[in-house]
Amino acid sequence: ICLLAFKDCSSLTEIELPNVKTINEYSFIFCSELRKVKIMNPDIIIKRNSFTNCRSINQVIVPIKLDYDIREFFGPNVEVIRI
């Protein structure tokens, strides 16, 4: 997902990313209504600041094989579900 792809997309409330390989910096910046993110690729690369100012995100679903702490990108209070 390219830089600034969904900038200010306030109508976006949840996203499912089944085959995405990379989420670049600021891809979802200021998506104020984004609440749920589902990532299915265990090899995904998430760049820093991909979800800057997405303060409504409260749940992130990730593969159990994802080998880094997803809270680094979404904050310490987000509910992380590993499937």
PDB file of N, CA and C in Angstrom:
ATOM      1  N   ILE A   1       0.870  -1.172   0.000  1.00  0.00           N
ATOM      2  CA  ILE A   1       0.000   0.000   0.000  1.00  0.00           C
ATOM      3  C   ILE A   1       0.904   1.218   0.000  1.00  0.00           C
ATOM      4  N   CYS A   2       0.687   2.095  -0.929  1.00  0.00           N
ATOM      5  CA  CYS A   2       1.632   3.198  -1.139  1.00  0.00           C
ATOM      6  C   CYS A   2       1.447   4.331  -0.128  1.00  0.00           C
ATOM      7  N   LEU A   3       2.441   5.176  -0.091  1.00  0.00           N
ATOM      8  CA  LEU A   3       2.484   6.350   0.761  1.00  0.00           C
ATOM      9  C   LEU A   3       1.227   7.191   0.585  1.00  0.00           C
ATOM     10  N   LEU A   4       0.548   7.506   1.681  1.00  0.00           N
ATOM     11  CA  LEU A   4      -0.636   8.379   1.710  1.00  0.00           C
ATOM     12  C   LEU A   4      -1.842   7.828   0.942  1.00  0.00           C
ATOM     13  N   ALA A   5      -1.872   6.534   0.707  1.00  0.00           N
ATOM     14  CA  ALA A   5      -2.939   5.935  -0.112  1.00  0.00           C
ATOM     15  C   ALA A   5      -4.339   6.212   0.417  1.00  0.00           C
ATOM     16  N   PHE A   6      -4.523   6.169   1.722  1.00  0.00           N
ATOM     17  CA  PHE A   6      -5.850   6.356   2.306  1.00  0.00           C
ATOM     18  C   PHE A   6      -5.890   7.567   3.236  1.00  0.00           C
ATOM     19  N   LYS A   7      -5.045   8.549   2.999  1.00  0.00           N
ATOM     20  CA  LYS A   7      -4.962   9.739   3.851  1.00  0.00           C
ATOM     21  C   LYS A   7      -6.326  10.396   4.021  1.00  0.00           C
ATOM     22  N   ASP A   8      -6.675  10.673   5.278  1.00  0.00           N
ATOM     23  CA  ASP A   8      -7.923  11.377   5.618  1.00  0.00           C
ATOM     24  C   ASP A   8      -9.184  10.644   5.171  1.00  0.00           C
ATOM     25  N   CYS A   9      -9.128   9.353   5.054  1.00  0.00           N
ATOM     26  CA  CYS A   9     -10.302   8.589   4.619  1.00  0.00           C
ATOM     27  C   CYS A   9     -11.190   8.305   5.832  1.00  0.00           C
ATOM     28  N   SER A  10     -12.003   9.267   6.179  1.00  0.00           N
ATOM     29  CA  SER A  10     -12.816   9.162   7.394  1.00  0.00           C
ATOM     30  C   SER A  10     -13.962   8.159   7.267  1.00  0.00           C
ATOM     31  N   SER A  11     -14.288   7.726   6.071  1.00  0.00           N
ATOM     32  CA  SER A  11     -15.357   6.740   5.903  1.00  0.00           C
ATOM     33  C   SER A  11     -14.856   5.302   6.101  1.00  0.00           C
ATOM     34  N   LEU A  12     -13.566   5.144   6.218  1.00  0.00           N
ATOM     35  CA  LEU A  12     -12.971   3.823   6.402  1.00  0.00           C
ATOM     36  C   LEU A  12     -13.088   3.426   7.873  1.00  0.00           C
ATOM     37  N   THR A  13     -13.828   2.349   8.163  1.00  0.00           N
ATOM     38  CA  THR A  13     -14.010   1.923   9.552  1.00  0.00           C
ATOM     39  C   THR A  13     -13.286   0.618   9.871  1.00  0.00           C
ATOM     40  N   GLU A  14     -13.112  -0.229   8.871  1.00  0.00           N
ATOM     41  CA  GLU A  14     -12.327  -1.439   9.064  1.00  0.00           C
ATOM     42  C   GLU A  14     -11.707  -1.859   7.743  1.00  0.00           C
ATOM     43  N   ILE A  15     -10.559  -2.537   7.856  1.00  0.00           N
ATOM     44  CA  ILE A  15      -9.872  -2.995   6.654  1.00  0.00           C
ATOM     45  C   ILE A  15      -9.416  -4.427   6.849  1.00  0.00           C
ATOM     46  N   GLU A  16      -9.459  -5.182   5.761  1.00  0.00           N
ATOM     47  CA  GLU A  16      -8.926  -6.538   5.738  1.00  0.00           C
ATOM     48  C   GLU A  16      -7.872  -6.583   4.636  1.00  0.00           C
ATOM     49  N   LEU A  17      -6.672  -7.002   5.012  1.00  0.00           N
ATOM     50  CA  LEU A  17      -5.544  -7.011   4.088  1.00  0.00           C
ATOM     51  C   LEU A  17      -5.053  -8.441   3.908  1.00  0.00           C
ATOM     52  N   PRO A  18      -5.653  -9.198   2.981  1.00  0.00           N
ATOM     53  CA  PRO A  18      -5.320 -10.614   2.854  1.00  0.00           C
ATOM     54  C   PRO A  18      -3.953 -10.907   2.239  1.00  0.00           C
ATOM     55  N   ASN A  19      -3.571 -10.191   1.209  1.00  0.00           N
ATOM     56  CA  ASN A  19      -2.339 -10.526   0.492  1.00  0.00           C
ATOM     57  C   ASN A  19      -1.371  -9.355   0.365  1.00  0.00           C
ATOM     58  N   VAL A  20      -1.528  -8.355   1.195  1.00  0.00           N
ATOM     59  CA  VAL A  20      -0.670  -7.177   1.128  1.00  0.00           C
ATOM     60  C   VAL A  20       0.725  -7.541   1.621  1.00  0.00           C
ATOM     61  N   LYS A  21       1.740  -7.089   0.891  1.00  0.00           N
ATOM     62  CA  LYS A  21       3.126  -7.394   1.262  1.00  0.00           C
ATOM     63  C   LYS A  21       3.756  -6.281   2.083  1.00  0.00           C
ATOM     64  N   THR A  22       3.378  -5.020   1.799  1.00  0.00           N
ATOM     65  CA  THR A  22       3.973  -3.885   2.501  1.00  0.00           C
ATOM     66  C   THR A  22       2.932  -2.793   2.727  1.00  0.00           C
ATOM     67  N   ILE A  23       2.945  -2.228   3.915  1.00  0.00           N
ATOM     68  CA  ILE A  23       2.173  -1.025   4.207  1.00  0.00           C
ATOM     69  C   ILE A  23       3.205   0.073   4.433  1.00  0.00           C
ATOM     70  N   ASN A  24       3.245   1.027   3.531  1.00  0.00           N
ATOM     71  CA  ASN A  24       4.253   2.083   3.602  1.00  0.00           C
ATOM     72  C   ASN A  24       3.886   3.171   4.603  1.00  0.00           C
ATOM     73  N   GLU A  25       4.851   4.042   4.850  1.00  0.00           N
ATOM     74  CA  GLU A  25       4.666   5.134   5.788  1.00  0.00           C
ATOM     75  C   GLU A  25       3.431   5.956   5.434  1.00  0.00           C
ATOM     76  N   TYR A  26       2.683   6.304   6.468  1.00  0.00           N
ATOM     77  CA  TYR A  26       1.538   7.219   6.357  1.00  0.00           C
ATOM     78  C   TYR A  26       0.431   6.738   5.417  1.00  0.00           C
ATOM     79  N   SER A  27       0.382   5.458   5.139  1.00  0.00           N
ATOM     80  CA  SER A  27      -0.647   4.927   4.232  1.00  0.00           C
ATOM     81  C   SER A  27      -2.063   5.206   4.720  1.00  0.00           C
ATOM     82  N   PHE A  28      -2.258   5.159   6.042  1.00  0.00           N
ATOM     83  CA  PHE A  28      -3.596   5.351   6.613  1.00  0.00           C
ATOM     84  C   PHE A  28      -3.648   6.565   7.544  1.00  0.00           C
ATOM     85  N   ILE A  29      -2.780   7.531   7.343  1.00  0.00           N
ATOM     86  CA  ILE A  29      -2.711   8.691   8.231  1.00  0.00           C
ATOM     87  C   ILE A  29      -4.057   9.425   8.294  1.00  0.00           C
ATOM     88  N   PHE A  30      -4.464   9.768   9.495  1.00  0.00           N
ATOM     89  CA  PHE A  30      -5.694  10.517   9.760  1.00  0.00           C
ATOM     90  C   PHE A  30      -6.970   9.792   9.327  1.00  0.00           C
ATOM     91  N   CYS A  31      -6.969   8.477   9.344  1.00  0.00           N
ATOM     92  CA  CYS A  31      -8.211   7.717   9.125  1.00  0.00           C
ATOM     93  C   CYS A  31      -8.915   7.638  10.479  1.00  0.00           C
ATOM     94  N   SER A  32      -9.592   8.695  10.795  1.00  0.00           N
ATOM     95  CA  SER A  32     -10.105   8.921  12.151  1.00  0.00           C
ATOM     96  C   SER A  32     -11.162   7.922  12.613  1.00  0.00           C
ATOM     97  N   GLU A  33     -11.857   7.283  11.700  1.00  0.00           N
ATOM     98  CA  GLU A  33     -12.910   6.339  12.076  1.00  0.00           C
ATOM     99  C   GLU A  33     -12.478   4.873  11.954  1.00  0.00           C
ATOM    100  N   LEU A  34     -11.240   4.636  11.563  1.00  0.00           N
ATOM    101  CA  LEU A  34     -10.743   3.266  11.420  1.00  0.00           C
ATOM    102  C   LEU A  34     -10.670   2.609  12.791  1.00  0.00           C
ATOM    103  N   ARG A  35     -11.403   1.486  12.948  1.00  0.00           N
ATOM    104  CA  ARG A  35     -11.490   0.814  14.245  1.00  0.00           C
ATOM    105  C   ARG A  35     -10.869  -0.581  14.257  1.00  0.00           C
ATOM    106  N   LYS A  36     -10.922  -1.258  13.128  1.00  0.00           N
ATOM    107  CA  LYS A  36     -10.485  -2.653  13.102  1.00  0.00           C
ATOM    108  C   LYS A  36      -9.597  -2.895  11.887  1.00  0.00           C
ATOM    109  N   VAL A  37      -8.469  -3.565  12.112  1.00  0.00           N
ATOM    110  CA  VAL A  37      -7.534  -3.896  11.049  1.00  0.00           C
ATOM    111  C   VAL A  37      -7.270  -5.394  11.093  1.00  0.00           C
ATOM    112  N   LYS A  38      -7.442  -6.054   9.957  1.00  0.00           N
ATOM    113  CA  LYS A  38      -7.181  -7.493   9.871  1.00  0.00           C
ATOM    114  C   LYS A  38      -6.076  -7.719   8.841  1.00  0.00           C
ATOM    115  N   ILE A  39      -4.959  -8.259   9.310  1.00  0.00           N
ATOM    116  CA  ILE A  39      -3.792  -8.527   8.469  1.00  0.00           C
ATOM    117  C   ILE A  39      -3.628 -10.034   8.362  1.00  0.00           C
ATOM    118  N   MET A  40      -3.582 -10.564   7.146  1.00  0.00           N
ATOM    119  CA  MET A  40      -3.543 -12.019   6.976  1.00  0.00           C
ATOM    120  C   MET A  40      -2.171 -12.556   6.557  1.00  0.00           C
ATOM    121  N   ASN A  41      -1.307 -11.719   6.030  1.00  0.00           N
ATOM    122  CA  ASN A  41       0.001 -12.159   5.549  1.00  0.00           C
ATOM    123  C   ASN A  41       1.024 -12.128   6.691  1.00  0.00           C
ATOM    124  N   PRO A  42       1.550 -13.281   7.124  1.00  0.00           N
ATOM    125  CA  PRO A  42       2.514 -13.294   8.229  1.00  0.00           C
ATOM    126  C   PRO A  42       3.866 -12.681   7.859  1.00  0.00           C
ATOM    127  N   ASP A  43       4.101 -12.457   6.579  1.00  0.00           N
ATOM    128  CA  ASP A  43       5.364 -11.880   6.121  1.00  0.00           C
ATOM    129  C   ASP A  43       5.244 -10.392   5.783  1.00  0.00           C
ATOM    130  N   ILE A  44       4.151  -9.780   6.159  1.00  0.00           N
ATOM    131  CA  ILE A  44       3.919  -8.375   5.826  1.00  0.00           C
ATOM    132  C   ILE A  44       4.989  -7.479   6.451  1.00  0.00           C
ATOM    133  N   ILE A  45       5.314  -6.426   5.741  1.00  0.00           N
ATOM    134  CA  ILE A  45       6.222  -5.401   6.254  1.00  0.00           C
ATOM    135  C   ILE A  45       5.365  -4.169   6.533  1.00  0.00           C
ATOM    136  N   ILE A  46       5.365  -3.743   7.779  1.00  0.00           N
ATOM    137  CA  ILE A  46       4.619  -2.549   8.161  1.00  0.00           C
ATOM    138  C   ILE A  46       5.648  -1.482   8.508  1.00  0.00           C
ATOM    139  N   LYS A  47       5.642  -0.421   7.741  1.00  0.00           N
ATOM    140  CA  LYS A  47       6.608   0.655   7.975  1.00  0.00           C
ATOM    141  C   LYS A  47       6.105   1.579   9.091  1.00  0.00           C
ATOM    142  N   ARG A  48       7.054   2.231   9.730  1.00  0.00           N
ATOM    143  CA  ARG A  48       6.701   3.146  10.812  1.00  0.00           C
ATOM    144  C   ARG A  48       5.743   4.222  10.338  1.00  0.00           C
ATOM    145  N   ASN A  49       4.871   4.620  11.238  1.00  0.00           N
ATOM    146  CA  ASN A  49       3.904   5.704  10.995  1.00  0.00           C
ATOM    147  C   ASN A  49       2.841   5.358   9.963  1.00  0.00           C
ATOM    148  N   SER A  50       2.669   4.091   9.670  1.00  0.00           N
ATOM    149  CA  SER A  50       1.649   3.678   8.701  1.00  0.00           C
ATOM    150  C   SER A  50       0.240   4.067   9.143  1.00  0.00           C
ATOM    151  N   PHE A  51       0.018   4.040  10.452  1.00  0.00           N
ATOM    152  CA  PHE A  51      -1.311   4.305  10.995  1.00  0.00           C
ATOM    153  C   PHE A  51      -1.303   5.529  11.920  1.00  0.00           C
ATOM    154  N   THR A  52      -0.520   6.543  11.578  1.00  0.00           N
ATOM    155  CA  THR A  52      -0.419   7.757  12.385  1.00  0.00           C
ATOM    156  C   THR A  52      -1.772   8.446  12.512  1.00  0.00           C
ATOM    157  N   ASN A  53      -2.110   8.824  13.735  1.00  0.00           N
ATOM    158  CA  ASN A  53      -3.355   9.534  14.057  1.00  0.00           C
ATOM    159  C   ASN A  53      -4.612   8.750  13.695  1.00  0.00           C
ATOM    160  N   CYS A  54      -4.525   7.445  13.776  1.00  0.00           N
ATOM    161  CA  CYS A  54      -5.703   6.578  13.651  1.00  0.00           C
ATOM    162  C   CYS A  54      -6.101   6.173  15.072  1.00  0.00           C
ATOM    163  N   ARG A  55      -6.583   7.126  15.807  1.00  0.00           N
ATOM    164  CA  ARG A  55      -6.795   6.942  17.247  1.00  0.00           C
ATOM    165  C   ARG A  55      -8.000   6.087  17.609  1.00  0.00           C
ATOM    166  N   SER A  56      -8.821   5.735  16.645  1.00  0.00           N
ATOM    167  CA  SER A  56     -10.005   4.920  16.942  1.00  0.00           C
ATOM    168  C   SER A  56      -9.737   3.422  16.832  1.00  0.00           C
ATOM    169  N   ILE A  57      -8.567   3.037  16.346  1.00  0.00           N
ATOM    170  CA  ILE A  57      -8.275   1.606  16.199  1.00  0.00           C
ATOM    171  C   ILE A  57      -8.266   0.957  17.578  1.00  0.00           C
ATOM    172  N   ASN A  58      -9.141  -0.044  17.734  1.00  0.00           N
ATOM    173  CA  ASN A  58      -9.202  -0.736  19.016  1.00  0.00           C
ATOM    174  C   ASN A  58      -8.981  -2.243  18.886  1.00  0.00           C
ATOM    175  N   GLN A  59      -8.930  -2.749  17.646  1.00  0.00           N
ATOM    176  CA  GLN A  59      -8.724  -4.185  17.465  1.00  0.00           C
ATOM    177  C   GLN A  59      -7.903  -4.434  16.202  1.00  0.00           C
ATOM    178  N   VAL A  60      -6.880  -5.286  16.362  1.00  0.00           N
ATOM    179  CA  VAL A  60      -6.046  -5.681  15.235  1.00  0.00           C
ATOM    180  C   VAL A  60      -5.970  -7.204  15.244  1.00  0.00           C
ATOM    181  N   ILE A  61      -6.280  -7.811  14.105  1.00  0.00           N
ATOM    182  CA  ILE A  61      -6.227  -9.263  13.950  1.00  0.00           C
ATOM    183  C   ILE A  61      -5.040  -9.580  13.054  1.00  0.00           C
ATOM    184  N   VAL A  62      -4.154 -10.443  13.546  1.00  0.00           N
ATOM    185  CA  VAL A  62      -2.929 -10.768  12.813  1.00  0.00           C
ATOM    186  C   VAL A  62      -2.680 -12.273  12.849  1.00  0.00           C
ATOM    187  N   PRO A  63      -1.889 -12.779  11.898  1.00  0.00           N
ATOM    188  CA  PRO A  63      -1.547 -14.202  11.921  1.00  0.00           C
ATOM    189  C   PRO A  63      -0.687 -14.535  13.140  1.00  0.00           C
ATOM    190  N   ILE A  64      -0.869 -15.699  13.652  1.00  0.00           N
ATOM    191  CA  ILE A  64      -0.094 -16.146  14.809  1.00  0.00           C
ATOM    192  C   ILE A  64       1.402 -16.178  14.500  1.00  0.00           C
ATOM    193  N   LYS A  65       1.743 -16.349  13.219  1.00  0.00           N
ATOM    194  CA  LYS A  65       3.147 -16.443  12.812  1.00  0.00           C
ATOM    195  C   LYS A  65       3.822 -15.081  12.625  1.00  0.00           C
ATOM    196  N   LEU A  66       3.087 -14.011  12.767  1.00  0.00           N
ATOM    197  CA  LEU A  66       3.695 -12.688  12.645  1.00  0.00           C
ATOM    198  C   LEU A  66       4.709 -12.537  13.772  1.00  0.00           C
ATOM    199  N   ASP A  67       5.947 -12.239  13.415  1.00  0.00           N
ATOM    200  CA  ASP A  67       7.024 -12.361  14.396  1.00  0.00           C
ATOM    201  C   ASP A  67       7.472 -11.068  15.060  1.00  0.00           C
ATOM    202  N   TYR A  68       6.636 -10.047  15.104  1.00  0.00           N
ATOM    203  CA  TYR A  68       6.987  -8.847  15.859  1.00  0.00           C
ATOM    204  C   TYR A  68       5.764  -8.317  16.585  1.00  0.00           C
ATOM    205  N   ASP A  69       6.011  -7.455  17.558  1.00  0.00           N
ATOM    206  CA  ASP A  69       4.923  -6.927  18.376  1.00  0.00           C
ATOM    207  C   ASP A  69       4.141  -5.874  17.601  1.00  0.00           C
ATOM    208  N   ILE A  70       2.935  -6.197  17.268  1.00  0.00           N
ATOM    209  CA  ILE A  70       2.079  -5.328  16.461  1.00  0.00           C
ATOM    210  C   ILE A  70       1.711  -4.041  17.199  1.00  0.00           C
ATOM    211  N   ARG A  71       1.794  -4.053  18.525  1.00  0.00           N
ATOM    212  CA  ARG A  71       1.460  -2.852  19.303  1.00  0.00           C
ATOM    213  C   ARG A  71       2.427  -1.698  19.006  1.00  0.00           C
ATOM    214  N   GLU A  72       3.572  -2.028  18.480  1.00  0.00           N
ATOM    215  CA  GLU A  72       4.538  -0.993  18.074  1.00  0.00           C
ATOM    216  C   GLU A  72       3.918  -0.027  17.067  1.00  0.00           C
ATOM    217  N   PHE A  73       2.983  -0.513  16.269  1.00  0.00           N
ATOM    218  CA  PHE A  73       2.363   0.290  15.216  1.00  0.00           C
ATOM    219  C   PHE A  73       0.997   0.853  15.614  1.00  0.00           C
ATOM    220  N   PHE A  74       0.337   0.195  16.573  1.00  0.00           N
ATOM    221  CA  PHE A  74      -1.041   0.566  16.911  1.00  0.00           C
ATOM    222  C   PHE A  74      -1.212   1.083  18.337  1.00  0.00           C
ATOM    223  N   GLY A  75      -0.174   1.032  19.146  1.00  0.00           N
ATOM    224  CA  GLY A  75      -0.248   1.512  20.515  1.00  0.00           C
ATOM    225  C   GLY A  75      -0.498   0.403  21.514  1.00  0.00           C
ATOM    226  N   PRO A  76      -0.218   0.677  22.783  1.00  0.00           N
ATOM    227  CA  PRO A  76      -0.268  -0.361  23.812  1.00  0.00           C
ATOM    228  C   PRO A  76      -1.656  -0.814  24.207  1.00  0.00           C
ATOM    229  N   ASN A  77      -2.678  -0.039  23.922  1.00  0.00           N
ATOM    230  CA  ASN A  77      -4.031  -0.357  24.393  1.00  0.00           C
ATOM    231  C   ASN A  77      -4.893  -1.091  23.383  1.00  0.00           C
ATOM    232  N   VAL A  78      -4.374  -1.335  22.199  1.00  0.00           N
ATOM    233  CA  VAL A  78      -5.159  -2.017  21.172  1.00  0.00           C
ATOM    234  C   VAL A  78      -5.258  -3.512  21.511  1.00  0.00           C
ATOM    235  N   GLU A  79      -6.419  -4.076  21.238  1.00  0.00           N
ATOM    236  CA  GLU A  79      -6.618  -5.508  21.432  1.00  0.00           C
ATOM    237  C   GLU A  79      -6.017  -6.225  20.219  1.00  0.00           C
ATOM    238  N   VAL A  80      -5.079  -7.139  20.478  1.00  0.00           N
ATOM    239  CA  VAL A  80      -4.454  -7.894  19.408  1.00  0.00           C
ATOM    240  C   VAL A  80      -4.962  -9.330  19.476  1.00  0.00           C
ATOM    241  N   ILE A  81      -5.535  -9.797  18.369  1.00  0.00           N
ATOM    242  CA  ILE A  81      -6.032 -11.162  18.266  1.00  0.00           C
ATOM    243  C   ILE A  81      -5.164 -11.896  17.254  1.00  0.00           C
ATOM    244  N   ARG A  82      -4.560 -12.990  17.686  1.00  0.00           N
ATOM    245  CA  ARG A  82      -3.711 -13.787  16.801  1.00  0.00           C
ATOM    246  C   ARG A  82      -4.493 -15.012  16.357  1.00  0.00           C
ATOM    247  N   ILE A  83      -4.545 -15.218  15.015  1.00  0.00           N
ATOM    248  CA  ILE A  83      -5.288 -16.366  14.480  1.00  0.00           C
ATOM    249  C   ILE A  83      -4.366 -17.265  13.670  1.00  0.00           C
TER     250      ILE A  83
END
